[in-house]
Coordinates of C-alpha atoms and ligand atoms in Angstrom, one line a residue:
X1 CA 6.3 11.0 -16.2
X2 CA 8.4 14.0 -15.3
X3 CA 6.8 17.1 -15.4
X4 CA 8.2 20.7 -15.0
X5 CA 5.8 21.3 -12.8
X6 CA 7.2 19.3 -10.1
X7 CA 9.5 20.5 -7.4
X8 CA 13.1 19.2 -8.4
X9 CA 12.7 16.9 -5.4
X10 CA 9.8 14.9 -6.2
X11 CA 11.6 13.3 -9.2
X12 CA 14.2 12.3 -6.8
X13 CA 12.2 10.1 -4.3
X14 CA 11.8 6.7 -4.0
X15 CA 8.4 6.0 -2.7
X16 CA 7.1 2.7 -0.8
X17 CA 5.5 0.2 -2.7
X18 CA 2.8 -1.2 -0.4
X19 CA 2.2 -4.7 -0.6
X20 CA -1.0 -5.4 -3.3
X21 CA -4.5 -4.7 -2.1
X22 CA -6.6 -6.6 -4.1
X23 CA -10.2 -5.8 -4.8
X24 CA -11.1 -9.7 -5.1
X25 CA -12.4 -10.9 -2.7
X26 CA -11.9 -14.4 -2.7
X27 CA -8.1 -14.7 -2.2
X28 CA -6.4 -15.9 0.6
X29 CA -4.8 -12.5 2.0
X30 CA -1.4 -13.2 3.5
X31 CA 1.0 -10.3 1.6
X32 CA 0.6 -7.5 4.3
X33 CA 0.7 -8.5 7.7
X34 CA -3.0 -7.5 8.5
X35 CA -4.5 -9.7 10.9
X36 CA -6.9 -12.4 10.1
X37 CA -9.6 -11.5 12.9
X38 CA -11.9 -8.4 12.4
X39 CA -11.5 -5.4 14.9
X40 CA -13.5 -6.2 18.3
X41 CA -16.9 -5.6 17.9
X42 CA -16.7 -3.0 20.8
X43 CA -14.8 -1.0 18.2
X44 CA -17.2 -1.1 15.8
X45 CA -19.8 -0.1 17.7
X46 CA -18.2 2.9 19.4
X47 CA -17.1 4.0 15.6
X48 CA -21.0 3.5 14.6
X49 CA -22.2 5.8 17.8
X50 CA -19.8 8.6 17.3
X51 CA -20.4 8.7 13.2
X52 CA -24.3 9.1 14.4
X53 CA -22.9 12.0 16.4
X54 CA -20.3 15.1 16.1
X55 CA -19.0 14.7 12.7
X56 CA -20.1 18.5 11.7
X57 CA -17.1 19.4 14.2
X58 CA -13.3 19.0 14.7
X59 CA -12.1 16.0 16.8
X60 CA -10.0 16.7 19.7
X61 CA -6.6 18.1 18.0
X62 CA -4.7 16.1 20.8
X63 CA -7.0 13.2 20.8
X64 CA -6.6 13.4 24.6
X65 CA -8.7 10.2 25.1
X66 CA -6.8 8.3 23.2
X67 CA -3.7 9.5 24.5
X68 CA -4.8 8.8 28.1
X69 CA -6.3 5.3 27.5
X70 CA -2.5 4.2 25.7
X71 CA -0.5 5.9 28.5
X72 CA -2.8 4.4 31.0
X73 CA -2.2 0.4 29.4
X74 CA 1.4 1.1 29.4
X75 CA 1.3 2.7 32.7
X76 CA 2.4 6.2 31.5
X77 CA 1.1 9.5 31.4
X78 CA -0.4 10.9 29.1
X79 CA 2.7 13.1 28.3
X80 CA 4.7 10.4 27.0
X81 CA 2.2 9.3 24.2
X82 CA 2.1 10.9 21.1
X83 CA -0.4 8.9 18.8
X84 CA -0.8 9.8 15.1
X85 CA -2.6 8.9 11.5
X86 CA -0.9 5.0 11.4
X87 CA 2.6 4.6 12.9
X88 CA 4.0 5.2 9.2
X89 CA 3.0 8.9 10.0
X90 CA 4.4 8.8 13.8
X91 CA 7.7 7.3 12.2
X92 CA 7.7 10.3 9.2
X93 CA 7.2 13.0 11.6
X94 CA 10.2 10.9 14.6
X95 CA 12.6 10.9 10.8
X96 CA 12.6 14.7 10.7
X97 CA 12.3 15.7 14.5
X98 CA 15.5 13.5 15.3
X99 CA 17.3 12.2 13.1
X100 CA 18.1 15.5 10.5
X101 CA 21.7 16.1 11.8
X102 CA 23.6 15.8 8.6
X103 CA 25.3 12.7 9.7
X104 CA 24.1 9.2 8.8
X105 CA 21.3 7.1 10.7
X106 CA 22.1 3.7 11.4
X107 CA 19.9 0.9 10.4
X108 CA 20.0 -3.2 9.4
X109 CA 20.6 -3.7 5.9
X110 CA 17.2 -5.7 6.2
X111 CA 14.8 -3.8 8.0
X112 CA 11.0 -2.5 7.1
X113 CA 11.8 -0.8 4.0
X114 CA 9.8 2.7 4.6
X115 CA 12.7 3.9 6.7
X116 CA 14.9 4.6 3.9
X117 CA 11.7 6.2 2.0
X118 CA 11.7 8.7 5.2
X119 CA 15.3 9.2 4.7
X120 CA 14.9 9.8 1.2
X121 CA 12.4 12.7 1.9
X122 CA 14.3 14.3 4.4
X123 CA 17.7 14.2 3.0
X124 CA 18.9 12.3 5.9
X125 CA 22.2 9.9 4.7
X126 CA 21.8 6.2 5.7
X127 CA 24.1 3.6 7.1
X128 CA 22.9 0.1 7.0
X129 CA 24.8 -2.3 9.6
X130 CA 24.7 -5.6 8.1
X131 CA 22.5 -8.5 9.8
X132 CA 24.8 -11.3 10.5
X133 CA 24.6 -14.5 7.9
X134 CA 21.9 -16.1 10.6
X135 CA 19.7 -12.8 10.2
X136 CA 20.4 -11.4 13.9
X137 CA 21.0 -8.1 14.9
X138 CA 24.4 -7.1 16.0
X139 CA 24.4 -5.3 18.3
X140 CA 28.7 -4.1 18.7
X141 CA 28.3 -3.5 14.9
X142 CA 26.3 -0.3 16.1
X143 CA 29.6 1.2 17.8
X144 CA 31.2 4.0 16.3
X145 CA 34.8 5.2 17.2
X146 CA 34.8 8.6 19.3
X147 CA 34.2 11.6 17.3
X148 CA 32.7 9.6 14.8
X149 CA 28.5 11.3 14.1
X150 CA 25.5 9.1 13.5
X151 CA 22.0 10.9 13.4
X152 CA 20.5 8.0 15.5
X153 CA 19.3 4.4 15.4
X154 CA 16.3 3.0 14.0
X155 CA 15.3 -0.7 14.5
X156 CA 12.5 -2.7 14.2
X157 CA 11.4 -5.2 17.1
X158 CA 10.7 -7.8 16.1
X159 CA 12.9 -7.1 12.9
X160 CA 10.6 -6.6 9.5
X161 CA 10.8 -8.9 7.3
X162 CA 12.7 -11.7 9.5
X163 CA 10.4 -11.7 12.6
X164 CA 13.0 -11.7 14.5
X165 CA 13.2 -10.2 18.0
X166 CA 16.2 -8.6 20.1
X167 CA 16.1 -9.0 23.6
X168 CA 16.0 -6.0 26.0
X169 CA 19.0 -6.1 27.3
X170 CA 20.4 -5.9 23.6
X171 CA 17.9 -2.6 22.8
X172 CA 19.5 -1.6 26.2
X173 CA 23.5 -1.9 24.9
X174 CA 22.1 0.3 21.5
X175 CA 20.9 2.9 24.1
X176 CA 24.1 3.4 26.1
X177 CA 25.9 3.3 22.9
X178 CA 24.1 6.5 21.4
X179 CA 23.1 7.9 24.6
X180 CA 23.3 11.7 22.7
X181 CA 20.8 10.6 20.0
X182 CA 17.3 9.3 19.7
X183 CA 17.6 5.0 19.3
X184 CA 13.7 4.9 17.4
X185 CA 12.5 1.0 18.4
X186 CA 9.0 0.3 16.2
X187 CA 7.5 -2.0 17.9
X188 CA 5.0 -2.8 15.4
X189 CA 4.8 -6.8 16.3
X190 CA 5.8 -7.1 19.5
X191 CA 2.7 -8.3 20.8
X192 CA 2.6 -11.2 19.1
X193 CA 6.0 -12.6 21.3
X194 CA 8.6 -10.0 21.7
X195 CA 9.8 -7.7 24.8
X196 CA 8.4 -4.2 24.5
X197 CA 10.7 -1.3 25.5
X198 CA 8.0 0.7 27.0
X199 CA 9.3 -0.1 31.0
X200 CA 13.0 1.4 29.7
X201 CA 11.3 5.0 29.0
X202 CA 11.7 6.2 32.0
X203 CA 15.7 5.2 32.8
X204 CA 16.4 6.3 28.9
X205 CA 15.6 10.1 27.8
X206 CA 17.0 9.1 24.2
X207 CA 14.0 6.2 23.8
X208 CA 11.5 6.3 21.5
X209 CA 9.2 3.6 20.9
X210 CA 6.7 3.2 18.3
X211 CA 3.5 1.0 18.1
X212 CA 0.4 0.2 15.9
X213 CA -3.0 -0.2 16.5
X214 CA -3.1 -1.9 12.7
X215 CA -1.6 -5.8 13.1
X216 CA -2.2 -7.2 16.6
X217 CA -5.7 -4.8 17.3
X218 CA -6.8 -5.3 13.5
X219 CA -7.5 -2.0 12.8
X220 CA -5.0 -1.5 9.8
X221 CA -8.0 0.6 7.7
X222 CA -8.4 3.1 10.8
X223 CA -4.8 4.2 10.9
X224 CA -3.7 4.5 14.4
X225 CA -0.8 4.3 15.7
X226 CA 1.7 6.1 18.0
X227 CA 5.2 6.6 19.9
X228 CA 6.0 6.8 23.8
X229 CA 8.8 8.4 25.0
X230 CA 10.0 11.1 27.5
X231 CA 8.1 14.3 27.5
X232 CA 11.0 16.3 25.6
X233 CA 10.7 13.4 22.9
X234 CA 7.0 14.3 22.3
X235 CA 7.1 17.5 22.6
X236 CA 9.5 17.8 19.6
X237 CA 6.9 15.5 17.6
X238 CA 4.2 17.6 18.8
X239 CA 5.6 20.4 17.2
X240 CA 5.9 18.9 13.8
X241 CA 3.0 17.3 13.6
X242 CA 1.1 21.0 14.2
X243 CA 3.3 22.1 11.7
X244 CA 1.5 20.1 9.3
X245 CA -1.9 18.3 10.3
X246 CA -3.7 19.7 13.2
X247 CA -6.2 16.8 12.9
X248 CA -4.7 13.4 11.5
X249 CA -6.8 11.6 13.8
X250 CA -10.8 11.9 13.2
X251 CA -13.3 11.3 15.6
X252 CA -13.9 7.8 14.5
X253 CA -10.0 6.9 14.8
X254 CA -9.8 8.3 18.5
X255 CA -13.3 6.8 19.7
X256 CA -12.1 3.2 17.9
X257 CA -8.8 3.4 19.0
X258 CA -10.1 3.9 22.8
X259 CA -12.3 1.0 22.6
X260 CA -9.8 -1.4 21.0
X261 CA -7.8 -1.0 24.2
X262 CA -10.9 -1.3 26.2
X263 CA -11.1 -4.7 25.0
X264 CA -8.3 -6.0 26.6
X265 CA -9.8 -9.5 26.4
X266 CA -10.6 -9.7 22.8
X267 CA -7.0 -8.6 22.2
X268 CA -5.6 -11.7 24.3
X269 CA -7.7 -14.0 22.7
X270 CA -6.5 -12.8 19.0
X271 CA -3.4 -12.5 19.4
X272 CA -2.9 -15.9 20.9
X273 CA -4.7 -16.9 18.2
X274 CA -2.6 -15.7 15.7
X275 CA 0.7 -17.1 17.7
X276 CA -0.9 -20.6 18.0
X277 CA -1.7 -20.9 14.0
X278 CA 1.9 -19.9 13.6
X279 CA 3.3 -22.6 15.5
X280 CA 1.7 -25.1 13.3
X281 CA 2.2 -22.9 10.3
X282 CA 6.4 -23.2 11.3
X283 CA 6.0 -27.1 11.2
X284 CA 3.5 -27.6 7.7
X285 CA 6.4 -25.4 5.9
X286 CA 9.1 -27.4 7.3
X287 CA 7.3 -30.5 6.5
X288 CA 7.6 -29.0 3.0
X289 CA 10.8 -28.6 3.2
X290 CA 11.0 -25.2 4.3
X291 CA 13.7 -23.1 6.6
X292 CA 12.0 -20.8 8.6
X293 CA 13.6 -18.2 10.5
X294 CA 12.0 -17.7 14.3
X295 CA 9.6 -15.5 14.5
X296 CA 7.5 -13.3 17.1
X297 CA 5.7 -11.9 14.3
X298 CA 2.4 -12.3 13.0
X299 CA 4.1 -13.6 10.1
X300 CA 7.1 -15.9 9.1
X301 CA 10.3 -15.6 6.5
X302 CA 11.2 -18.6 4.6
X303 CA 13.1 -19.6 1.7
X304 CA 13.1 -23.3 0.1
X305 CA 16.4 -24.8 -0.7
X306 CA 15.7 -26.2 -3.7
X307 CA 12.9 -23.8 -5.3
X308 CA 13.1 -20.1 -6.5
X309 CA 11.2 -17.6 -4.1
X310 CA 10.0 -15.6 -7.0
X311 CA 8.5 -18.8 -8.7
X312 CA 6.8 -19.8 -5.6
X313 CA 5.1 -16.7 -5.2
X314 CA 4.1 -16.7 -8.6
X315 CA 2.5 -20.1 -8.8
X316 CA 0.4 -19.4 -5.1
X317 CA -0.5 -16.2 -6.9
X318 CA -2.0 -18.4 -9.5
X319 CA -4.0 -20.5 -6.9
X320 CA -5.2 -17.4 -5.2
X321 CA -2.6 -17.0 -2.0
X322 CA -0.7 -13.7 -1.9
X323 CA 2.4 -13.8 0.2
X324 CA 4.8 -10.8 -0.2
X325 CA 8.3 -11.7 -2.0
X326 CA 10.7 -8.6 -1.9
X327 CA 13.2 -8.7 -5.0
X328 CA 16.1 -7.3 -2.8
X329 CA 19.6 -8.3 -2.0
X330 CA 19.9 -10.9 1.0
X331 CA 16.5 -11.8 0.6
X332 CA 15.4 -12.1 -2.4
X333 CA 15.0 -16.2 -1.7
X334 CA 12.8 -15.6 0.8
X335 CA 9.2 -15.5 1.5
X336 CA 7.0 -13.2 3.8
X337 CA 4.0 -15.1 4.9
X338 CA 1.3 -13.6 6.9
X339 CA 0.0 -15.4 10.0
X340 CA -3.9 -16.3 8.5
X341 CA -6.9 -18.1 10.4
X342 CA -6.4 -21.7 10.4
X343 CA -8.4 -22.1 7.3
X344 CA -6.1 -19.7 5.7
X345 CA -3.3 -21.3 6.7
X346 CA -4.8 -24.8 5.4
X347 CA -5.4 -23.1 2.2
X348 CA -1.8 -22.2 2.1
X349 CA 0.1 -25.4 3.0
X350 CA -2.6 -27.0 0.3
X351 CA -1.5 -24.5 -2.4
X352 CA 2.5 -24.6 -1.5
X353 CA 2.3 -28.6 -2.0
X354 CA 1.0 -28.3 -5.5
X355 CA 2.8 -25.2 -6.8
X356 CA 6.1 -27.2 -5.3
X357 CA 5.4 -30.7 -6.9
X358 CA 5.0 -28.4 -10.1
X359 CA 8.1 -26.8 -9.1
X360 CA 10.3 -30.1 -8.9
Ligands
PLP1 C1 3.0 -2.4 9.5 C2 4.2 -1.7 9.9 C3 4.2 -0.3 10.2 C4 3.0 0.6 9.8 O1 2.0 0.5 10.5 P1 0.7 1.5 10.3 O2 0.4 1.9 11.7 O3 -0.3 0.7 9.6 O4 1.2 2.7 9.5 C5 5.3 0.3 10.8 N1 6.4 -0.4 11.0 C6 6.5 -1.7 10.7 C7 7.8 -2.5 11.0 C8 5.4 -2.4 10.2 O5 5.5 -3.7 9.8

């Protein structure tokens, strides 16, 4: 309800609508791209040492170790890494250090839907380039005739809710074409199969990539994630981020988010984990009858020919599997399907055969 109280603005935005968090615990969880695994247990016990010691006092406001330990596995310094509260804060804080020119940003008309939330907040106009009819990212469609503004570029890679991944050379092309503005890359699920820009940092001073620790190092309920860029780049986010939170990371974040790249081998074995039960995931839902785009994603987007999206959803719903079905044009056919353990997976495949033969 409206109130007077409010600043005019907050009765214009739109906010995000997270995907449901359910306090039951016995459905089968595939709605928000978490990963199936639990954190290594390395992280857990550095978070358990450092909550016996230190909480009375501030944690590092730069979270220096943290910093280092990133730049270090993507063989940067620690100058290019800028790591913050979950990458939906690093991505907030990129929105209003880059892209408030008063000309639009571009973006697919499909893309992880917080980016127009950010927008909303800042007052930054949008563009949306369309995806082509097979869901791929255009990359001459990002072209703008000379004299023509654009605030930026922001793109997902792999592409939310699709999975779908551009190739470097393609992230390369949106580079040169906007080489006077940031081109933001989130990189949220590339390390489940696609090509990180990090290596193009240092040829591009307009780069800006963003990563989580929350999908493929489990860790979505510590909330860390963070960008790498040139030094100017983070500079400018450093700057707005100590014009609002001198702290977003506490000392169990930084300490956890250390370890989890400590365990390099934990992370291999996960994350191939997660990419093998998606291959068989691809063919159970085809054998159903399902089209499924390709993903390097820890999850996959598919639609049934014959069955409505919505009424799919529902009836797993009812047989306790969450998926995440977004009532929006394009794809409102389609379902988002988290990557599970192979139980999970079983559990869906099981539960998409009945609510289907209910269905027909
Ligand atoms: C999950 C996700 C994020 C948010 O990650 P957090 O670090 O948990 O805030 C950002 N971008 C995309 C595309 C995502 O899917």
């Amino acid at each position: 309800m409206q109130s007077s109280f409010w600043s005019p603005v907050v009765g214009r935005l739109t906010p995000y609508v997270p995907g449901e968090q359910p306090k039951l615990e016995k459905l089968v969880k595939l709605n928000t791209n978490e990963n199936p695994y639990p954190p290594s247990p390395r992280v857990i016990a550095a978070i358990q040492a450092a909550a016996r010691q230190g909480l009375q006092l501030y944690p590092d406001p730069e979270a220096m170790a943290l910093r280092q330990t990133i730049a270090a596995h993507h063989g940067l310094a620690a100058q290019h890494v800028f790591p913050g509260n979950g990458s939906d804060e690093v991505l907030a804080h990129a929105f209003f250090a880059f892209f408030q020119h008063g000309c639009p940003l571009l973006m697919p008309d499909i893309s992880y839907s917080f980016y127009e939330v950010y927008c909303g907040l800042y007052g930054i106009p949008v563009e949306t380039v369309p995806l082509t009819e097979e869901m791929v990212l255009d990359v001459s469609a990002y072209a703008r005739a000379d004299g023509v503004s654009v605030a930026g570029v922001v793109i997902a890679n792999p592409n939310a809710p699709t999975g779908m991944g551009l190739p470097l050379q393609q992230v390369e092309q949106l580079l040169r074409l906007h080489p006077t503005r940031v081109v933001l890359v989130d990189e949220a699920y590339v390390d489940f199969g696609g090509e990180s820009a990090i290596p193009l940092i240092a040829q591009y001073p307009n780069l800006l990539v963003v990563h989580t620790l929350s999908k493929s190092r489990s860790l979505a309920g510590l909330r860390v994630g963070f960008a790498c860029g040139q030094a100017h780049l983070i500079e400018a986010l450093e700057r707005v981020k100590n014009s609002f939170n001198s702290y977003p990371l506490d000392r169990l974040a930084i300490v956890g988010g250390v370890a989890a790249f400590e365990d390099q081998a934990y992370f291999e074995q996960t994350r191939a984990a997660v990419m093998n039960s998606r291959e068989g995931l691809v063919l159970a839902l085809e054998d159903l009858g399902f089209q499924v785009l390709p993903s390097q994603a820890n999850f996959v987007f598919a639609r049934h020919p014959q069955q409505d999206a919505a009424a799919i959803a529902a009836g797993l719903r009812a047989r306790g599997v969450l998926v995440r079905h977004f009532r929006l044009p394009r794809i409102e056919q389609y379902l988002r399907i988290s990557i599970g353990t192979p139980a999970q997976c079983d559990e869906l495949v099981q539960a998409l055969g009945s609510v289907l033969s209910g269905l027909a």
